[in-house]
mmCIF file with all atom_site columns, C-alpha atoms in Angstrom:
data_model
loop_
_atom_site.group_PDB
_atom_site.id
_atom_site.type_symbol
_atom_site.label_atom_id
_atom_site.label_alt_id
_atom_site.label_comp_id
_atom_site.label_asym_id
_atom_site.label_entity_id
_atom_site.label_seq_id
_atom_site.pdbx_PDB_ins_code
_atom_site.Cartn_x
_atom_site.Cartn_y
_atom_site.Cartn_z
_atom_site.occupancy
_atom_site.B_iso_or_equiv
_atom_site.pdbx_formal_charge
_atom_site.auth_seq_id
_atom_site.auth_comp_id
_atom_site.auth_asym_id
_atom_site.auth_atom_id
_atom_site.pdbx_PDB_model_num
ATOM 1   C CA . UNK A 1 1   ? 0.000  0.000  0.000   1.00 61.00 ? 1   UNK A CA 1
ATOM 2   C CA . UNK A 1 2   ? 2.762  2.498  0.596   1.00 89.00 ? 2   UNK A CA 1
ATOM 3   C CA . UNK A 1 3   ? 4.537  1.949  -2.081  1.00 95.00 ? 3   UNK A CA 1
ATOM 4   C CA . UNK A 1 4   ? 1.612  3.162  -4.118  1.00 95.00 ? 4   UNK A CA 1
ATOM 5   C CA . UNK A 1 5   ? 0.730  6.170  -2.074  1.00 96.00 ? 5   UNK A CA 1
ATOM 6   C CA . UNK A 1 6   ? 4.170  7.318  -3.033  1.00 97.00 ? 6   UNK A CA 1
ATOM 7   C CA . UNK A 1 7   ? 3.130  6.670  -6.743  1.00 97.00 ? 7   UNK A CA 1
ATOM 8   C CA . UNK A 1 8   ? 0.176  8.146  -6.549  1.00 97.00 ? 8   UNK A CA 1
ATOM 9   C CA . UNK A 1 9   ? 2.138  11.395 -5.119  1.00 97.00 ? 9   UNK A CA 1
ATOM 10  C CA . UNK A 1 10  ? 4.368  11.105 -7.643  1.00 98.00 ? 10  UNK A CA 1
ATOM 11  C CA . UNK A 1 11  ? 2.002  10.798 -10.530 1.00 98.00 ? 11  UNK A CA 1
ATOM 12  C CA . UNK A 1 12  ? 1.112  14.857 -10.390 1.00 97.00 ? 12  UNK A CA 1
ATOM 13  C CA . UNK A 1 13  ? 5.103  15.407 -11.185 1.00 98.00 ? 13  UNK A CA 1
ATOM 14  C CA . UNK A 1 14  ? 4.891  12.676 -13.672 1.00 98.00 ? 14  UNK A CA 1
ATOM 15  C CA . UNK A 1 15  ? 7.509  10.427 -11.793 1.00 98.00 ? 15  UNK A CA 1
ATOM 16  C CA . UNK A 1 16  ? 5.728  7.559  -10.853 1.00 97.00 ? 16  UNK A CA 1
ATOM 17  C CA . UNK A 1 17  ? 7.127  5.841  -13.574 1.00 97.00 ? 17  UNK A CA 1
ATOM 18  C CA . UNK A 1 18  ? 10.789 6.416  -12.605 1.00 98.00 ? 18  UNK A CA 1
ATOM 19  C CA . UNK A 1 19  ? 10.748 4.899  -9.679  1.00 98.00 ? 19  UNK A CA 1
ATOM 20  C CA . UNK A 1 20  ? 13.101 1.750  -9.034  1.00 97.00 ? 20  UNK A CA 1
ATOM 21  C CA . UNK A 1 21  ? 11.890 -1.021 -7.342  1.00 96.00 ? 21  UNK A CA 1
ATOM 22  C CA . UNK A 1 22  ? 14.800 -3.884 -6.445  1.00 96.00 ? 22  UNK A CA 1
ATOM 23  C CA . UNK A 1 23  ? 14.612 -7.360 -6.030  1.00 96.00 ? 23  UNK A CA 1
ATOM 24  C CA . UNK A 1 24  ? 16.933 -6.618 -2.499  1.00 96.00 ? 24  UNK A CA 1
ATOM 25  C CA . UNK A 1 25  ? 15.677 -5.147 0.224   1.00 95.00 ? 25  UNK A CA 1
ATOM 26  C CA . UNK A 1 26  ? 17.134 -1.379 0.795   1.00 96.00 ? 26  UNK A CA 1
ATOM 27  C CA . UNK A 1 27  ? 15.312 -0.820 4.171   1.00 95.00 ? 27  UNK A CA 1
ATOM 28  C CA . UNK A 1 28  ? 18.659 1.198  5.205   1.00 96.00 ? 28  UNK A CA 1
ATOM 29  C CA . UNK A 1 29  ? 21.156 3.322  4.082   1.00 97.00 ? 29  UNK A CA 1
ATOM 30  C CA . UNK A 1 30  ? 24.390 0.849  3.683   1.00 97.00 ? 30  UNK A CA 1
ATOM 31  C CA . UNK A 1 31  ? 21.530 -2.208 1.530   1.00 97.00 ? 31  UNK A CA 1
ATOM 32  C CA . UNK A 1 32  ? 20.044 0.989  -0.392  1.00 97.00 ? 32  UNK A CA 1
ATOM 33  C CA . UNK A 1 33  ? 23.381 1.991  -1.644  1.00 97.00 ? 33  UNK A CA 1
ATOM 34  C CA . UNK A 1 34  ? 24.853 -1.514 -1.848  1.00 97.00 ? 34  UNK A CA 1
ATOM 35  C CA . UNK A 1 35  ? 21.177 -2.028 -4.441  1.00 97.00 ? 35  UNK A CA 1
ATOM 36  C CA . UNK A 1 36  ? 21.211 1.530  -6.474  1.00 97.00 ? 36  UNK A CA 1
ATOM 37  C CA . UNK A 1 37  ? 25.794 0.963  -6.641  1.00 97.00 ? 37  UNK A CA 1
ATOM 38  C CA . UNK A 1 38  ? 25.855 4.566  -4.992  1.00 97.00 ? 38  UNK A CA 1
ATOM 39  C CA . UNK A 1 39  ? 27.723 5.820  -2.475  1.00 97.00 ? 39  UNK A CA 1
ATOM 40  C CA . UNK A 1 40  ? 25.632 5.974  0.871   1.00 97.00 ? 40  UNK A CA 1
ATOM 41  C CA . UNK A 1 41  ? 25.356 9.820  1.834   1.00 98.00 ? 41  UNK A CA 1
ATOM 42  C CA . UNK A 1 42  ? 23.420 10.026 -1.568  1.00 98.00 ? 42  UNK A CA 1
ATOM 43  C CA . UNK A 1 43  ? 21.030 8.296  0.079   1.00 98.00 ? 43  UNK A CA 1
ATOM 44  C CA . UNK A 1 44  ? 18.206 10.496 1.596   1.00 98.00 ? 44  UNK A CA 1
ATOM 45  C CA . UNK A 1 45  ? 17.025 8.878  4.823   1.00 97.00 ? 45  UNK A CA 1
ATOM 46  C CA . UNK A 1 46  ? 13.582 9.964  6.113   1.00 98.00 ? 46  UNK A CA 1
ATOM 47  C CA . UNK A 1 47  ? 13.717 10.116 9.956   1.00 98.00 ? 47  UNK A CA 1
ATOM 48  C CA . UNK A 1 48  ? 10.120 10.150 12.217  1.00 98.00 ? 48  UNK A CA 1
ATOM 49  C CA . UNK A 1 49  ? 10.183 12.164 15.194  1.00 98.00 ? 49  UNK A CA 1
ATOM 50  C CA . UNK A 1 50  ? 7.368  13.417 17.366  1.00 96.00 ? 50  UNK A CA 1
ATOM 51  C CA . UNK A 1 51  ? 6.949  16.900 18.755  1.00 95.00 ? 51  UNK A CA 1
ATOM 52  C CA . UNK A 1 52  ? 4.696  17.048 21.617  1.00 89.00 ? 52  UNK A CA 1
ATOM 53  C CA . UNK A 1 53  ? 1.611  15.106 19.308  1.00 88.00 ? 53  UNK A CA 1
ATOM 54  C CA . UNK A 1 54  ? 2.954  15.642 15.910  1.00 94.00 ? 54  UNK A CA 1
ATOM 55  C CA . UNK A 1 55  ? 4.662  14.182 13.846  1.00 97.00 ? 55  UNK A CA 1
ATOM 56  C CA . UNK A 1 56  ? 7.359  15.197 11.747  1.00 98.00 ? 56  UNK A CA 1
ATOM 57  C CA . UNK A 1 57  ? 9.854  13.702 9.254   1.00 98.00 ? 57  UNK A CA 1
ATOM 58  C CA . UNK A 1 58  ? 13.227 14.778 8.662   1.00 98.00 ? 58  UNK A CA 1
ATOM 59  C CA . UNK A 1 59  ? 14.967 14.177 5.082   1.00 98.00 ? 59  UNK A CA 1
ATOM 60  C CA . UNK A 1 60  ? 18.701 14.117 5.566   1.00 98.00 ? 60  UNK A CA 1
ATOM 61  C CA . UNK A 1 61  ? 22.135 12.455 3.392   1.00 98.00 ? 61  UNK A CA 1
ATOM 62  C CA . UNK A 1 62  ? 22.945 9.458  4.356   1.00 98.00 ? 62  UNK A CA 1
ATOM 63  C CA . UNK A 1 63  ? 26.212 10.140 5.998   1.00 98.00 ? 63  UNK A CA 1
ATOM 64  C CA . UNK A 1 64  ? 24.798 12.097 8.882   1.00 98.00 ? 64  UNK A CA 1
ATOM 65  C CA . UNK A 1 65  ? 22.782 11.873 12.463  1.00 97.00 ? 65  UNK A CA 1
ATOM 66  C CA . UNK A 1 66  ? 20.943 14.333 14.613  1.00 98.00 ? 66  UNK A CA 1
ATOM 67  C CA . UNK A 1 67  ? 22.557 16.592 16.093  1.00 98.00 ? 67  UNK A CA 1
ATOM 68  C CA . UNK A 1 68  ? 20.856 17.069 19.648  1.00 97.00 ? 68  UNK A CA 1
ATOM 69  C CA . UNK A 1 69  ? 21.979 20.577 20.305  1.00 97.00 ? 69  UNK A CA 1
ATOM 70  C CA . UNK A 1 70  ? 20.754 21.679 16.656  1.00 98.00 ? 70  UNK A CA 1
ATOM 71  C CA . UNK A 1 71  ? 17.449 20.061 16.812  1.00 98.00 ? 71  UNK A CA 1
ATOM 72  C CA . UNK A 1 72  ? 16.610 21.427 20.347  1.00 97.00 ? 72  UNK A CA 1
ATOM 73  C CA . UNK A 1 73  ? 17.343 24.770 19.328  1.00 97.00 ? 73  UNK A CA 1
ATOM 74  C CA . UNK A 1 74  ? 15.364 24.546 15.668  1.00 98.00 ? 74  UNK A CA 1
ATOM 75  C CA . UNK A 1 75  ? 12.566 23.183 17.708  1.00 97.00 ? 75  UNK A CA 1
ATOM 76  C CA . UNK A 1 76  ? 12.666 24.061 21.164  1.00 97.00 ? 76  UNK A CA 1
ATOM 77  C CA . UNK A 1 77  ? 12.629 20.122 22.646  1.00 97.00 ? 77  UNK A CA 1
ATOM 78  C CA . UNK A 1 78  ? 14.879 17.399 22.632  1.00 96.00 ? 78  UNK A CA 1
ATOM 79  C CA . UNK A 1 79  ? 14.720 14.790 20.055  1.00 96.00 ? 79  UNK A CA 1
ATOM 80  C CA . UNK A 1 80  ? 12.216 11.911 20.308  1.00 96.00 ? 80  UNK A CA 1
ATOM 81  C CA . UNK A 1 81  ? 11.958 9.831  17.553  1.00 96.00 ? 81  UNK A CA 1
ATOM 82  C CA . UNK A 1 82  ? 8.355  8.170  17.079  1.00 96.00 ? 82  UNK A CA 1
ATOM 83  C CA . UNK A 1 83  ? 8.230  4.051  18.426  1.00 95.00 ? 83  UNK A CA 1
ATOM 84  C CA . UNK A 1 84  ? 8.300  1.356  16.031  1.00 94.00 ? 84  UNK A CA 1
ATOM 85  C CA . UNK A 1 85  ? 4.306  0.688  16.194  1.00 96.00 ? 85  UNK A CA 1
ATOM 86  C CA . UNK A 1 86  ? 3.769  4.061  15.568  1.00 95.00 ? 86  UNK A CA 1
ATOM 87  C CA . UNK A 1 87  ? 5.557  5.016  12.224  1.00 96.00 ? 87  UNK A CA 1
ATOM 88  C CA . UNK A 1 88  ? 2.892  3.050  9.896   1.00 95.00 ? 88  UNK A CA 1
ATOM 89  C CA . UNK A 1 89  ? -0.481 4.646  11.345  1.00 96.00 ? 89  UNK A CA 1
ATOM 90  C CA . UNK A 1 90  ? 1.040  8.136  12.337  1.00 96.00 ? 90  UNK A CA 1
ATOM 91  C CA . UNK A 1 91  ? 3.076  8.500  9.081   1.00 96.00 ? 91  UNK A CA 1
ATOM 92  C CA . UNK A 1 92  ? 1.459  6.226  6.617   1.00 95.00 ? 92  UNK A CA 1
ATOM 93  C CA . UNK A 1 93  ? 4.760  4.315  5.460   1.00 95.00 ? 93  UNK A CA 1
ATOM 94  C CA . UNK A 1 94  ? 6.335  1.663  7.508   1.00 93.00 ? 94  UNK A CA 1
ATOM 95  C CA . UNK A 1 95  ? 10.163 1.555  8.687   1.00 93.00 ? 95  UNK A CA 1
ATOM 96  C CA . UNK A 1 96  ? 12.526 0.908  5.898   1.00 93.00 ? 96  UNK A CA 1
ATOM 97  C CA . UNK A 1 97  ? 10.047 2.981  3.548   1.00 94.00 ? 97  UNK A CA 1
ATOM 98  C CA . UNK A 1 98  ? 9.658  6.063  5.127   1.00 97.00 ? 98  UNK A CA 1
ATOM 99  C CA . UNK A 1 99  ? 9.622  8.971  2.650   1.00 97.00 ? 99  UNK A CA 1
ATOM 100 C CA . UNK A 1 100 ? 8.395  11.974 2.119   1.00 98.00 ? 100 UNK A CA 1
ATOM 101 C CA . UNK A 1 101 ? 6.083  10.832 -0.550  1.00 97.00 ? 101 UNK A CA 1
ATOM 102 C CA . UNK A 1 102 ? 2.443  10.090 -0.308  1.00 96.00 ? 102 UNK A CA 1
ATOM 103 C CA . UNK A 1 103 ? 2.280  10.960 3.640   1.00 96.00 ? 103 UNK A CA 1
ATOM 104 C CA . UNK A 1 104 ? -0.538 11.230 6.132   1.00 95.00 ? 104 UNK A CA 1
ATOM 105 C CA . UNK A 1 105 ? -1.637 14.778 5.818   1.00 93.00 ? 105 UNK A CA 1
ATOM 106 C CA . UNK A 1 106 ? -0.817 16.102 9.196   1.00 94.00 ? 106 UNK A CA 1
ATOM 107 C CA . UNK A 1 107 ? 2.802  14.884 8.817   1.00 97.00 ? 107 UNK A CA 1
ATOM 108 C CA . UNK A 1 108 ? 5.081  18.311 9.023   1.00 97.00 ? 108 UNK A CA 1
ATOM 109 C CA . UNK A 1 109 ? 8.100  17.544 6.655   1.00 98.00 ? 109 UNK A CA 1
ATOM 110 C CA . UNK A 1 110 ? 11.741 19.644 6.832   1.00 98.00 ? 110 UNK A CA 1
ATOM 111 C CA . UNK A 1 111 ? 14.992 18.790 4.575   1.00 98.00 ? 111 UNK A CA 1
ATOM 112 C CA . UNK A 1 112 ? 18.289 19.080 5.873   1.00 98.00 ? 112 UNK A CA 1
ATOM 113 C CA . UNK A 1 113 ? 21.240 21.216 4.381   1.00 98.00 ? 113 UNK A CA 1
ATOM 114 C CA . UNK A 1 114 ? 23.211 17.908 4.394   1.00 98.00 ? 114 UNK A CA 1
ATOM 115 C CA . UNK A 1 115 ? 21.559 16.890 1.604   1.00 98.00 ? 115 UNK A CA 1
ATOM 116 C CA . UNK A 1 116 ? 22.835 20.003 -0.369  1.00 98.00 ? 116 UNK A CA 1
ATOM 117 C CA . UNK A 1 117 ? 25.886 19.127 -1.209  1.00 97.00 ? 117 UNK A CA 1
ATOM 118 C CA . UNK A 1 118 ? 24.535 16.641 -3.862  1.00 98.00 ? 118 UNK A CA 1
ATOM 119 C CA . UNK A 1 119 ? 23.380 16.820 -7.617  1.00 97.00 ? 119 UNK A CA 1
ATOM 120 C CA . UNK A 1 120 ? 20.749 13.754 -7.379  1.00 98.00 ? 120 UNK A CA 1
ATOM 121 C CA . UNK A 1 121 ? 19.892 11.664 -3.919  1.00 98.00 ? 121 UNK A CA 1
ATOM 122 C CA . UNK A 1 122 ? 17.684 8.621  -3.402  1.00 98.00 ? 122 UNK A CA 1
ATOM 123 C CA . UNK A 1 123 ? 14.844 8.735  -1.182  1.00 98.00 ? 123 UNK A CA 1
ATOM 124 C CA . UNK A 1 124 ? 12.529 5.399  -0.484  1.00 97.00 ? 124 UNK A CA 1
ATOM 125 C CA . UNK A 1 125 ? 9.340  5.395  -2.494  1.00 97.00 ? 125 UNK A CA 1
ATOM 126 C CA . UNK A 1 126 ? 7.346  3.846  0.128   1.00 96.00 ? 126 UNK A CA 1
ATOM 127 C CA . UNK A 1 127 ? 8.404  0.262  1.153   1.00 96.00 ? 127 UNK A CA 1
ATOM 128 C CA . UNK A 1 128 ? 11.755 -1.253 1.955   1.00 95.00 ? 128 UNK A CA 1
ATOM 129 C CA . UNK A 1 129 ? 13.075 -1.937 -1.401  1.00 96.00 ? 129 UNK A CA 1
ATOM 130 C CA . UNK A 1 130 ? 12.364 0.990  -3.597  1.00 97.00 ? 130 UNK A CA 1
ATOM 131 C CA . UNK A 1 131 ? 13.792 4.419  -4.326  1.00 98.00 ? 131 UNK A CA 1
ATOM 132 C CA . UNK A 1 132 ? 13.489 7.183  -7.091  1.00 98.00 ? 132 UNK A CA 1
ATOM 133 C CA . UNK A 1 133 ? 16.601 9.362  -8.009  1.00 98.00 ? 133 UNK A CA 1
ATOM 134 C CA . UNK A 1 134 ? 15.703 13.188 -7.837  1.00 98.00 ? 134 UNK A CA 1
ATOM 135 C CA . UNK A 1 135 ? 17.405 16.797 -8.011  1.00 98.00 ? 135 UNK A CA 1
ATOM 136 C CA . UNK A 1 136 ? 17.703 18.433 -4.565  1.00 98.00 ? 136 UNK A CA 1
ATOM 137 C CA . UNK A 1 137 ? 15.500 20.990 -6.164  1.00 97.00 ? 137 UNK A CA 1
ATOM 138 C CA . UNK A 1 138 ? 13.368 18.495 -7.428  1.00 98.00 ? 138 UNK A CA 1
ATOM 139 C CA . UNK A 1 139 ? 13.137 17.352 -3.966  1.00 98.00 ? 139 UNK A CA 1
ATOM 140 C CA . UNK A 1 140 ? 12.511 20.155 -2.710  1.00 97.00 ? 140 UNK A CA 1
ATOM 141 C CA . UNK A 1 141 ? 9.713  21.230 -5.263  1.00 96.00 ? 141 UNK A CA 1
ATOM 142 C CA . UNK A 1 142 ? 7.740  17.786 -4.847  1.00 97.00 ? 142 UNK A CA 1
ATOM 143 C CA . UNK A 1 143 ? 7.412  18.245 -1.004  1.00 95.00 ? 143 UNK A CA 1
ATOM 144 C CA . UNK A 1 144 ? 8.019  21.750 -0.489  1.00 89.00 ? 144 UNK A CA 1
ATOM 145 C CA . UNK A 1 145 ? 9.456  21.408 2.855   1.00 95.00 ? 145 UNK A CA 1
ATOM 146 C CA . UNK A 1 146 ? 11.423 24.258 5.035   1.00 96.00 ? 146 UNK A CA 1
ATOM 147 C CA . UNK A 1 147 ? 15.017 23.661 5.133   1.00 98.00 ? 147 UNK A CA 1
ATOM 148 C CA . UNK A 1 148 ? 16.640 23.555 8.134   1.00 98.00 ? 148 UNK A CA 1
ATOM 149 C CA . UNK A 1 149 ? 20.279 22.778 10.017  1.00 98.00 ? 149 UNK A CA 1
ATOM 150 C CA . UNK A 1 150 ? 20.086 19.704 12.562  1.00 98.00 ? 150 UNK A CA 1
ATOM 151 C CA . UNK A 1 151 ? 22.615 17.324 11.466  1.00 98.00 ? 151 UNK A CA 1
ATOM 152 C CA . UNK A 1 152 ? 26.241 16.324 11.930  1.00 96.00 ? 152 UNK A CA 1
ATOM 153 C CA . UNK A 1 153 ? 28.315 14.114 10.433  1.00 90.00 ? 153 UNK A CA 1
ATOM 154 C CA . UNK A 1 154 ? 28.966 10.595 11.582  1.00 82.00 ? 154 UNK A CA 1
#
């Protein structure tokens, strides 16, 4: 199912059809790049966090964590990343397919300045072995998310 709500999202920017979908699993960073033969901080990893009772998802490179001090002073609490039985009904995609495509409506979504640095990344399409190769701005344009600064490198 969540594989196809990221289609379906895609489908107004006419980029359903581009996504990939592997016969490997690429639920994290290290299989994803290992499946698209990319190096791993090209790979944009959606993180779930909650904020009081919202949820919101983080796009970030690959290559980087959250950095506690940054995200406490971008949003004025420490860092609590949602529980594994939440992530599917709060979010609408399920761990090692989170994306920023195709998400429950009151999902809040930000992108990272680590992801930048990059031409092209690979964000999930939904489920955990699938991925679609977009322009930062491109990225940017199909979510329309606020950038902000809340990672470091690992």
């Amino acid at each position: 199912m969540s594989l196809q709500q990221a289609k379906n999202y895609l489908k107004q920017f006419n980029r359903e059809q581009d996504i990939i979908e592997f016969d490997v699993s690429s639920a994290t960073v290290e299989l994803a790049a290992k499946a698209l033969n990319c190096a791993p901080e090209r790979i944009a990893k959606t993180l779930s966090f909650k904020i009081n009772e919202r949820a919101i998802l983080i796009v970030t490179a690959g290559d980087v964590k959250i950095d506690n001090r940054k995200y406490k002073e971008t949003f004025k609490t420490k860092a609590k990343m949602l529980a594994r039985d939440e992530v599917l009904p709060i979010i609408g995609h399920d761990i090692g397919g989170v994306c920023p495509f195709g998400v429950n409506p009151d999902v809040t979504i930000y992108l990272d300045e680590s992801l930048k640095r990059f031409q092209t990344v690979f964000p999930a399409c939904g489920n955990s072995n699938s991925a679609i190769e977009l322009t930062i701005d491109e990225l940017s344009s199909y979510i329309k998310a606020e950038w902000i600064d809340v990672c470091k490198t690992i």
